[in-house]
Short mmCIF file of C-alpha atoms in Angstrom, two decimals:
data_model
loop_
_atom_site.label_atom_id
_atom_site.label_comp_id
_atom_site.label_asym_id
_atom_site.label_seq_id
_atom_site.Cartn_x
_atom_site.Cartn_y
_atom_site.Cartn_z
CA MET A 12 -3.28 -43.48 -39.21
CA THR A 13 -1.22 -40.73 -40.17
CA ALA A 14 2.22 -39.82 -38.44
CA TYR A 15 3.12 -37.38 -35.95
CA VAL A 16 5.98 -34.84 -37.04
CA CYS A 17 7.75 -32.31 -34.46
CA PRO A 18 7.42 -28.76 -35.98
CA ARG A 19 10.81 -27.82 -34.62
CA CYS A 20 12.99 -30.94 -35.13
CA HIS A 21 11.17 -32.57 -38.04
CA VAL A 22 11.48 -35.84 -36.18
CA ARG A 23 8.67 -38.53 -36.90
CA ALA A 24 6.65 -40.82 -35.07
CA PRO A 25 3.79 -43.15 -35.93
CA ALA A 26 0.50 -42.01 -34.76
CA SER A 27 0.02 -45.88 -33.46
CA ALA A 28 2.56 -44.90 -30.90
CA LEU A 29 2.04 -43.74 -27.11
CA THR A 30 5.14 -41.34 -27.57
CA TRP A 31 3.37 -38.16 -26.55
CA ARG A 32 5.84 -35.56 -27.29
CA CYS A 33 9.08 -35.25 -29.48
CA PRO A 34 11.99 -37.32 -27.98
CA HIS A 35 14.65 -34.60 -28.89
CA CYS A 36 13.04 -31.20 -28.08
CA HIS A 37 10.28 -32.36 -25.88
CA GLY A 38 7.77 -30.12 -27.70
CA PRO A 39 4.17 -31.22 -28.76
CA TRP A 40 3.71 -33.14 -31.95
CA ASP A 41 2.00 -31.71 -35.08
CA LEU A 42 0.09 -34.15 -37.43
CA ASP A 43 1.19 -35.03 -41.02
CA PHE A 44 -2.44 -34.85 -42.16
CA ALA A 45 -3.65 -33.42 -45.36
CA ALA A 46 -7.29 -32.56 -45.23
CA ALA A 47 -9.52 -33.06 -48.55
CA PRO A 48 -12.05 -30.33 -49.43
CA VAL A 49 -15.40 -30.70 -47.91
CA SER A 50 -18.29 -30.39 -50.22
CA LEU A 51 -20.69 -27.97 -48.84
CA PRO A 52 -23.90 -29.05 -50.69
CA SER A 53 -23.46 -32.69 -49.50
CA LEU A 54 -23.50 -31.77 -45.79
CA SER A 55 -27.29 -31.64 -45.49
CA SER A 56 -27.56 -35.32 -45.63
CA ARG A 57 -24.74 -36.17 -43.43
CA VAL A 58 -24.66 -37.32 -39.69
CA ASN A 59 -25.43 -34.65 -37.48
CA SER A 60 -22.11 -34.54 -35.53
CA LEU A 61 -18.81 -33.05 -36.22
CA TRP A 62 -18.03 -36.40 -37.97
CA ARG A 63 -19.92 -34.95 -40.83
CA TYR A 64 -16.82 -33.24 -42.00
CA ALA A 65 -15.05 -36.69 -42.73
CA GLU A 66 -12.84 -35.31 -45.44
CA ALA A 67 -11.09 -32.92 -43.11
CA LEU A 68 -10.66 -35.32 -40.16
CA PRO A 69 -8.07 -37.79 -39.22
CA LEU A 70 -9.39 -41.12 -37.83
CA ALA A 71 -12.61 -40.74 -40.05
CA THR A 72 -12.12 -43.70 -42.24
CA GLU A 73 -13.16 -46.32 -39.87
CA ILE A 74 -17.19 -46.38 -39.08
CA PRO A 75 -18.84 -46.22 -36.53
CA HIS A 76 -16.71 -43.75 -34.49
CA VAL A 77 -16.85 -42.78 -30.71
CA THR A 78 -19.62 -40.16 -30.43
CA LEU A 79 -22.15 -38.54 -28.16
CA GLY A 80 -23.50 -36.41 -30.92
CA GLU A 81 -20.94 -33.47 -30.48
CA GLY A 82 -21.01 -30.37 -32.55
CA ARG A 83 -23.62 -28.54 -34.62
CA THR A 84 -23.82 -26.01 -31.79
CA PRO A 85 -26.09 -22.85 -32.64
CA VAL A 86 -24.96 -19.28 -33.46
CA VAL A 87 -27.03 -16.53 -31.96
CA PRO A 88 -26.61 -12.62 -32.33
CA LEU A 89 -25.63 -10.59 -29.36
CA THR A 90 -25.49 -7.31 -31.46
CA GLU A 91 -25.94 -6.25 -35.02
CA ARG A 92 -22.24 -7.30 -35.79
CA VAL A 93 -21.44 -9.77 -32.86
CA SER A 94 -22.58 -13.36 -32.66
CA ALA A 95 -22.05 -16.09 -30.08
CA LYS A 96 -21.49 -19.76 -30.77
CA LEU A 97 -23.07 -21.76 -27.98
CA ASP A 98 -20.46 -24.57 -27.45
CA PHE A 99 -21.63 -24.89 -23.91
CA LEU A 100 -24.36 -26.97 -25.22
CA MET A 101 -21.98 -29.66 -26.08
CA PRO A 102 -22.72 -33.18 -24.35
CA THR A 103 -20.35 -32.11 -21.55
CA SER A 104 -21.10 -28.57 -21.52
CA SER A 105 -17.96 -27.51 -23.05
CA PHE A 106 -16.13 -26.96 -26.39
CA LYS A 107 -13.38 -29.45 -25.08
CA ASP A 108 -15.77 -32.34 -26.60
CA ARG A 109 -14.50 -31.44 -30.03
CA GLY A 110 -10.91 -32.59 -29.16
CA ALA A 111 -12.07 -35.19 -26.43
CA VAL A 112 -13.93 -37.20 -29.05
CA MET A 113 -10.84 -37.53 -31.31
CA LEU A 114 -8.61 -38.51 -28.45
CA ALA A 115 -11.12 -41.15 -27.22
CA GLU A 116 -11.42 -42.57 -30.96
CA LEU A 117 -7.40 -42.74 -31.24
CA ALA A 118 -7.45 -44.35 -27.71
CA ARG A 119 -10.10 -46.96 -28.62
CA ARG A 120 -7.92 -48.10 -31.55
CA LEU A 121 -4.51 -48.20 -29.80
CA GLY A 122 -5.92 -49.89 -26.56
CA PRO A 123 -3.77 -48.71 -24.05
CA ARG A 124 -4.04 -49.95 -20.27
CA THR A 125 -5.05 -46.55 -19.20
CA VAL A 126 -5.63 -42.93 -20.42
CA ILE A 127 -4.25 -40.02 -18.50
CA ALA A 128 -5.46 -36.46 -18.82
CA ASP A 129 -4.70 -33.27 -16.87
CA SER A 130 -7.04 -30.45 -16.60
CA SER A 131 -8.51 -27.49 -14.64
CA GLY A 132 -11.98 -29.19 -15.24
CA ASN A 133 -13.49 -28.99 -18.69
CA ALA A 134 -11.01 -31.00 -20.70
CA GLY A 135 -10.96 -33.69 -17.87
CA THR A 136 -14.66 -33.90 -17.79
CA ALA A 137 -14.70 -34.48 -21.72
CA ILE A 138 -11.99 -37.14 -21.63
CA ALA A 139 -13.74 -38.82 -18.95
CA ALA A 140 -17.18 -38.78 -20.62
CA TYR A 141 -15.66 -39.93 -24.05
CA GLY A 142 -13.41 -42.25 -22.37
CA ALA A 143 -16.51 -43.99 -20.78
CA ARG A 144 -18.26 -44.09 -24.12
CA ALA A 145 -15.28 -45.94 -25.65
CA GLY A 146 -14.92 -48.32 -22.74
CA LEU A 147 -11.53 -46.91 -21.66
CA ASP A 148 -9.82 -46.76 -18.19
CA CYS A 149 -9.30 -43.03 -17.29
CA ALA A 150 -7.35 -40.99 -14.84
CA VAL A 151 -7.67 -37.31 -14.67
CA TYR A 152 -5.20 -35.02 -12.69
CA VAL A 153 -6.75 -31.84 -11.50
CA PRO A 154 -5.25 -28.86 -9.21
CA GLU A 155 -6.47 -28.52 -5.92
CA GLY A 156 -9.37 -25.98 -5.89
CA THR A 157 -11.05 -27.28 -9.03
CA SER A 158 -14.66 -26.76 -8.88
CA PRO A 159 -16.43 -29.35 -7.16
CA LYS A 160 -19.10 -29.66 -9.92
CA LYS A 161 -16.60 -30.48 -12.28
CA LEU A 162 -14.99 -33.14 -10.14
CA GLU A 163 -18.34 -34.67 -9.42
CA GLN A 164 -18.93 -34.85 -13.45
CA ILE A 165 -15.51 -36.55 -13.88
CA ARG A 166 -16.08 -39.24 -11.07
CA ALA A 167 -19.66 -39.72 -12.42
CA HIS A 168 -18.29 -40.83 -15.75
CA GLY A 169 -16.12 -43.33 -13.84
CA ALA A 170 -12.75 -41.62 -14.38
CA ARG A 171 -10.37 -41.67 -11.15
CA VAL A 172 -9.55 -38.04 -10.02
CA VAL A 173 -6.15 -37.44 -8.75
CA VAL A 174 -5.91 -34.06 -7.08
CA VAL A 175 -2.52 -32.49 -7.25
CA ALA A 176 -1.43 -30.05 -4.52
CA GLY A 177 -0.42 -27.09 -6.50
CA ASP A 178 -1.35 -25.00 -9.59
CA ARG A 179 -2.20 -25.89 -13.09
CA GLU A 180 1.36 -26.28 -14.23
CA GLU A 181 2.17 -28.34 -11.45
CA THR A 182 -0.80 -30.71 -12.17
CA ALA A 183 0.48 -30.93 -15.73
CA ARG A 184 3.92 -32.07 -14.64
CA ALA A 185 2.43 -34.62 -12.39
CA ALA A 186 0.33 -36.17 -15.37
CA ARG A 187 3.25 -36.07 -17.71
CA ALA A 188 5.31 -38.08 -15.14
CA ALA A 189 2.57 -40.57 -15.03
CA ALA A 190 2.05 -40.55 -18.79
CA ASP A 191 5.68 -41.89 -19.04
CA ALA A 192 4.73 -45.34 -17.69
CA PRO A 193 4.41 -48.16 -20.13
CA ASP A 194 1.13 -48.77 -21.88
CA VAL A 195 -0.33 -45.51 -20.89
CA MET A 196 -1.75 -42.76 -23.38
CA TYR A 197 -1.56 -39.30 -22.46
CA ALA A 198 -4.60 -37.74 -23.70
CA SER A 199 -3.33 -34.31 -23.70
CA HIS A 200 -5.24 -31.39 -25.35
CA ALA A 201 -2.02 -29.54 -25.26
CA TYR A 202 0.18 -32.02 -26.57
CA ASN A 203 -1.74 -34.34 -28.93
CA PRO A 204 -2.42 -32.69 -32.32
CA HIS A 205 -5.75 -34.88 -32.81
CA PHE A 206 -7.38 -32.81 -30.25
CA LEU A 207 -6.64 -29.56 -32.63
CA HIS A 208 -7.97 -31.36 -35.49
CA GLY A 209 -11.37 -31.76 -33.26
CA THR A 210 -11.55 -28.40 -32.11
CA LYS A 211 -11.14 -27.04 -35.82
CA THR A 212 -14.71 -28.24 -36.52
CA TYR A 213 -15.82 -25.23 -34.83
CA VAL A 214 -14.76 -22.96 -37.82
CA TYR A 215 -16.15 -25.74 -40.30
CA GLU A 216 -19.47 -25.25 -38.63
CA LEU A 217 -19.46 -21.54 -38.93
CA TRP A 218 -18.55 -21.93 -42.56
CA GLU A 219 -21.41 -24.32 -43.11
CA ASP A 220 -24.09 -22.24 -41.12
CA LEU A 221 -22.88 -19.02 -42.93
CA GLY A 222 -23.37 -20.69 -46.37
CA GLY A 223 -19.59 -21.06 -47.12
CA ARG A 224 -18.41 -17.77 -45.57
CA LEU A 225 -16.62 -16.91 -42.36
CA PRO A 226 -16.95 -13.84 -40.10
CA ASP A 227 -14.37 -11.08 -40.59
CA SER A 228 -12.89 -11.89 -37.06
CA LEU A 229 -12.93 -14.72 -34.56
CA VAL A 230 -12.37 -13.79 -30.97
CA LEU A 231 -10.97 -16.86 -29.06
CA PRO A 232 -10.04 -17.57 -25.62
CA VAL A 233 -6.38 -18.62 -25.09
CA GLY A 234 -4.89 -20.64 -22.35
CA ASN A 235 -3.23 -23.63 -24.05
CA GLY A 236 -4.69 -22.32 -27.20
CA THR A 237 -6.39 -25.53 -28.41
CA LEU A 238 -9.46 -23.79 -30.04
CA LEU A 239 -7.45 -20.89 -31.69
CA LEU A 240 -5.06 -23.41 -33.16
CA GLY A 241 -7.89 -25.52 -34.33
CA ALA A 242 -9.60 -22.47 -35.94
CA ALA A 243 -6.30 -21.63 -37.52
CA LEU A 244 -5.90 -24.97 -39.06
CA ALA A 245 -9.67 -24.86 -40.52
CA VAL A 246 -9.19 -21.47 -41.89
CA GLU A 247 -5.99 -22.45 -43.85
CA GLU A 248 -7.65 -25.69 -45.22
CA LEU A 249 -10.87 -23.73 -46.36
CA TYR A 250 -8.73 -21.07 -47.78
CA GLY A 251 -6.20 -23.39 -49.24
CA HIS A 252 -9.11 -25.28 -50.92
CA GLY A 253 -10.69 -22.20 -52.35
CA LEU A 254 -13.82 -22.73 -50.16
CA VAL A 255 -13.49 -19.09 -48.50
CA GLU A 256 -12.48 -15.96 -50.25
CA SER A 257 -10.54 -14.37 -47.28
CA ARG A 258 -9.20 -15.30 -43.83
CA PRO A 259 -10.76 -13.85 -40.74
CA ALA A 260 -8.27 -12.18 -38.15
CA LEU A 261 -7.90 -14.46 -35.12
CA VAL A 262 -8.06 -12.31 -31.92
CA ALA A 263 -6.94 -14.00 -28.85
CA VAL A 264 -8.01 -13.15 -25.43
CA GLN A 265 -6.09 -13.88 -22.21
CA ALA A 266 -6.83 -13.14 -18.44
CA GLU A 267 -4.92 -10.16 -17.38
CA ALA A 268 -3.63 -12.02 -14.35
CA VAL A 269 -1.87 -14.83 -16.35
CA SER A 270 -1.18 -13.46 -19.91
CA PRO A 271 2.34 -14.62 -20.98
CA LEU A 272 1.15 -14.89 -24.85
CA ALA A 273 -0.22 -11.34 -24.71
CA ALA A 274 2.86 -10.11 -23.16
CA ALA A 275 5.26 -11.92 -25.87
CA PHE A 276 2.97 -10.71 -28.84
CA HIS A 277 2.83 -6.95 -27.68
CA ALA A 278 6.63 -7.22 -27.04
CA GLY A 279 7.11 -8.61 -30.67
CA ALA A 280 8.70 -11.74 -29.27
CA ASP A 281 8.53 -15.01 -31.02
CA GLU A 282 7.66 -16.85 -27.78
CA PRO A 283 7.35 -16.03 -23.89
CA ALA A 284 10.65 -15.26 -22.18
CA GLY A 285 9.57 -17.97 -19.44
CA PRO A 286 6.73 -19.08 -17.47
CA ALA A 287 4.44 -16.23 -16.40
CA GLU A 288 3.54 -15.77 -12.56
CA SER A 289 0.52 -17.93 -11.90
CA ARG A 290 -1.97 -15.48 -10.18
CA PRO A 291 -5.50 -16.34 -9.26
CA THR A 292 -8.37 -15.29 -11.77
CA LEU A 293 -11.90 -16.16 -12.40
CA ALA A 294 -10.61 -17.48 -15.81
CA GLU A 295 -9.24 -20.38 -14.40
CA GLY A 296 -9.80 -22.25 -17.54
CA ILE A 297 -7.05 -20.25 -19.38
CA ALA A 298 -4.81 -19.55 -16.65
CA ILE A 299 -1.84 -21.27 -18.35
CA SER A 300 1.40 -19.88 -17.27
CA ALA A 301 3.71 -21.87 -19.89
CA PRO A 302 1.51 -22.97 -23.02
CA PRO A 303 3.50 -25.80 -24.81
CA ARG A 304 2.36 -24.49 -28.37
CA ALA A 305 3.13 -20.78 -27.36
CA ALA A 306 5.28 -20.00 -30.53
CA GLN A 307 2.54 -21.69 -32.82
CA ILE A 308 -0.05 -19.56 -31.28
CA LEU A 309 1.68 -16.45 -31.58
CA ARG A 310 2.68 -17.01 -35.32
CA ALA A 311 -1.06 -18.00 -35.89
CA VAL A 312 -2.33 -14.76 -34.72
CA ARG A 313 0.11 -12.65 -36.54
CA LEU A 314 -0.40 -14.37 -39.74
CA SER A 315 -3.88 -13.67 -39.56
CA GLY A 316 -3.69 -10.09 -38.77
CA GLY A 317 -5.02 -10.48 -35.39
CA THR A 318 -4.00 -9.40 -32.02
CA PHE A 319 -4.18 -9.97 -28.31
CA HIS A 320 -6.42 -8.62 -25.60
CA THR A 321 -6.44 -8.99 -21.86
CA VAL A 322 -9.51 -8.71 -19.58
CA THR A 323 -9.47 -8.29 -15.82
CA ASP A 324 -11.74 -10.25 -13.41
CA ASP A 325 -14.14 -7.24 -12.98
CA GLN A 326 -14.66 -7.13 -16.95
CA VAL A 327 -15.13 -11.03 -16.88
CA ARG A 328 -17.50 -10.83 -13.94
CA THR A 329 -19.56 -8.14 -15.81
CA ALA A 330 -19.52 -9.86 -19.15
CA GLN A 331 -20.85 -13.07 -17.52
CA LEU A 332 -23.90 -11.14 -15.64
CA ASP A 333 -24.50 -9.53 -19.11
CA LEU A 334 -24.60 -12.72 -20.86
CA ALA A 335 -26.91 -14.17 -18.25
CA ARG A 336 -29.25 -11.47 -18.67
CA ARG A 337 -29.38 -12.12 -22.10
CA GLY A 338 -30.31 -15.74 -21.35
CA LEU A 339 -26.84 -17.32 -21.73
CA TYR A 340 -25.40 -18.77 -18.59
CA VAL A 341 -21.85 -19.58 -18.83
CA GLU A 342 -18.83 -20.04 -16.68
CA PRO A 343 -16.51 -17.10 -16.25
CA THR A 344 -13.75 -18.47 -18.48
CA ALA A 345 -16.52 -18.57 -21.32
CA ALA A 346 -17.16 -14.84 -20.69
CA VAL A 347 -13.68 -13.60 -21.42
CA CYS A 348 -14.29 -12.99 -25.09
CA TRP A 349 -17.54 -11.16 -24.77
CA ALA A 350 -15.62 -8.97 -22.10
CA ALA A 351 -13.07 -8.31 -24.66
CA VAL A 352 -15.52 -7.42 -27.33
CA ARG A 353 -17.39 -5.11 -24.86
CA ALA A 354 -13.96 -3.40 -24.14
CA ALA A 355 -13.19 -2.74 -27.96
CA PRO A 356 -16.78 -2.46 -29.49
CA ASP A 357 -15.30 -0.45 -32.61
CA ARG A 358 -13.60 -3.48 -34.39
CA PRO A 359 -14.90 -3.45 -37.97
CA GLY A 360 -16.75 -6.20 -39.63
CA THR A 361 -18.56 -9.09 -38.20
CA THR A 362 -17.23 -11.23 -35.39
CA VAL A 363 -18.26 -14.41 -33.57
CA VAL A 364 -17.23 -15.13 -30.14
CA PRO A 365 -17.48 -18.67 -28.57
CA LEU A 366 -19.40 -19.30 -25.21
CA CYS A 367 -17.32 -22.19 -24.24
CA GLY A 368 -18.64 -23.70 -20.95
CA ALA A 369 -21.90 -23.64 -18.91
CA GLY A 370 -22.43 -21.81 -15.98
CA THR A 371 -23.53 -24.77 -14.33
CA LYS A 372 -19.93 -25.84 -13.98
CA THR A 373 -18.89 -23.23 -11.55
CA GLY A 374 -21.60 -21.03 -10.71
CA LEU A 375 -21.74 -17.29 -11.16
CA ALA A 376 -18.55 -15.14 -10.49
CA GLY A 377 -19.08 -13.21 -7.05
CA ALA A 378 -22.46 -15.18 -6.08
CA GLY A 379 -21.49 -14.43 -2.57
CA THR A 380 -21.48 -10.75 -3.16
CA ALA A 381 -24.48 -8.41 -3.21
CA GLU A 382 -23.94 -8.05 -6.88
CA GLY A 383 -24.06 -11.50 -7.43
CA ARG A 384 -27.17 -12.05 -5.24
CA ARG A 385 -29.14 -9.27 -7.00
CA ALA A 386 -28.26 -11.18 -10.47
#
């Protein structure tokens, strides 16, 4: 296995260790891993999951891997220039499967006594499912008010649910405290860089399906930023290997109610001044007031020539209804990118938005209102 390295302190640790963060600055690890170029012509004969991009993935040397057939989600047009990638069609109905399969494979090799995750629902569901596939003991910490449908799914996979009396940040703190116990692996989608190397397959699939090209911009939801940072990794690898001619702009979207990164970006800051106020929002999946990788996210967006947008709950609700009427039933968080594109329709070139989570996980925003009932 490759090594962990702290991007701030340059401290290193073996990836076989259960140390989940830098012992000096307490920040998240990066992975000292050099992807090899992927041969586009060879892909047609490969396994139909994200493990097909073996040259670009850590942990790909051993076969077989943990898998539920994740990846290879379709891309469908929404307008002449905007398409949607349907990651809600993944095995657990969210894009988090891309990273969870990597963490489960890592845990299978390390053999910890238990695996701990914290989540507002989707990441916990994915860790529970892939943990079950790998035969792991799992506990998932969730904030009070988490969707009952998501809790049901986590429990069905055999994971223990620990409900924390508090918000998303308090839940993360409780999970981190538990993760410091001996022989425990913290399967954190925010802290463990293997997760990012899973989410980067989102862009590798676009590159493959577009015949060796990428769209002009990628509009991506940002809470902890795992999909955006994975996308940035893939873009740099593909560009660095000469497999694409240009880099797409990374356009990040946050909920207006909880938008510390958007505020920092537009203020020209390298990272947020402090945790944002945690206010209720329909986009609960990205309501992260203090993202551990904030500086990395801001840097990635700036280097790509991208920007940040925020969307209101009303815009999210309208976008979710609009997608449903196009045959695409997604949860409110999954509608934020389409909401942002609808609010700024004049962006030049081609764009892809991810539809990250299925509507069956939460239901329709405002379902108890007259508008929701009419939908």
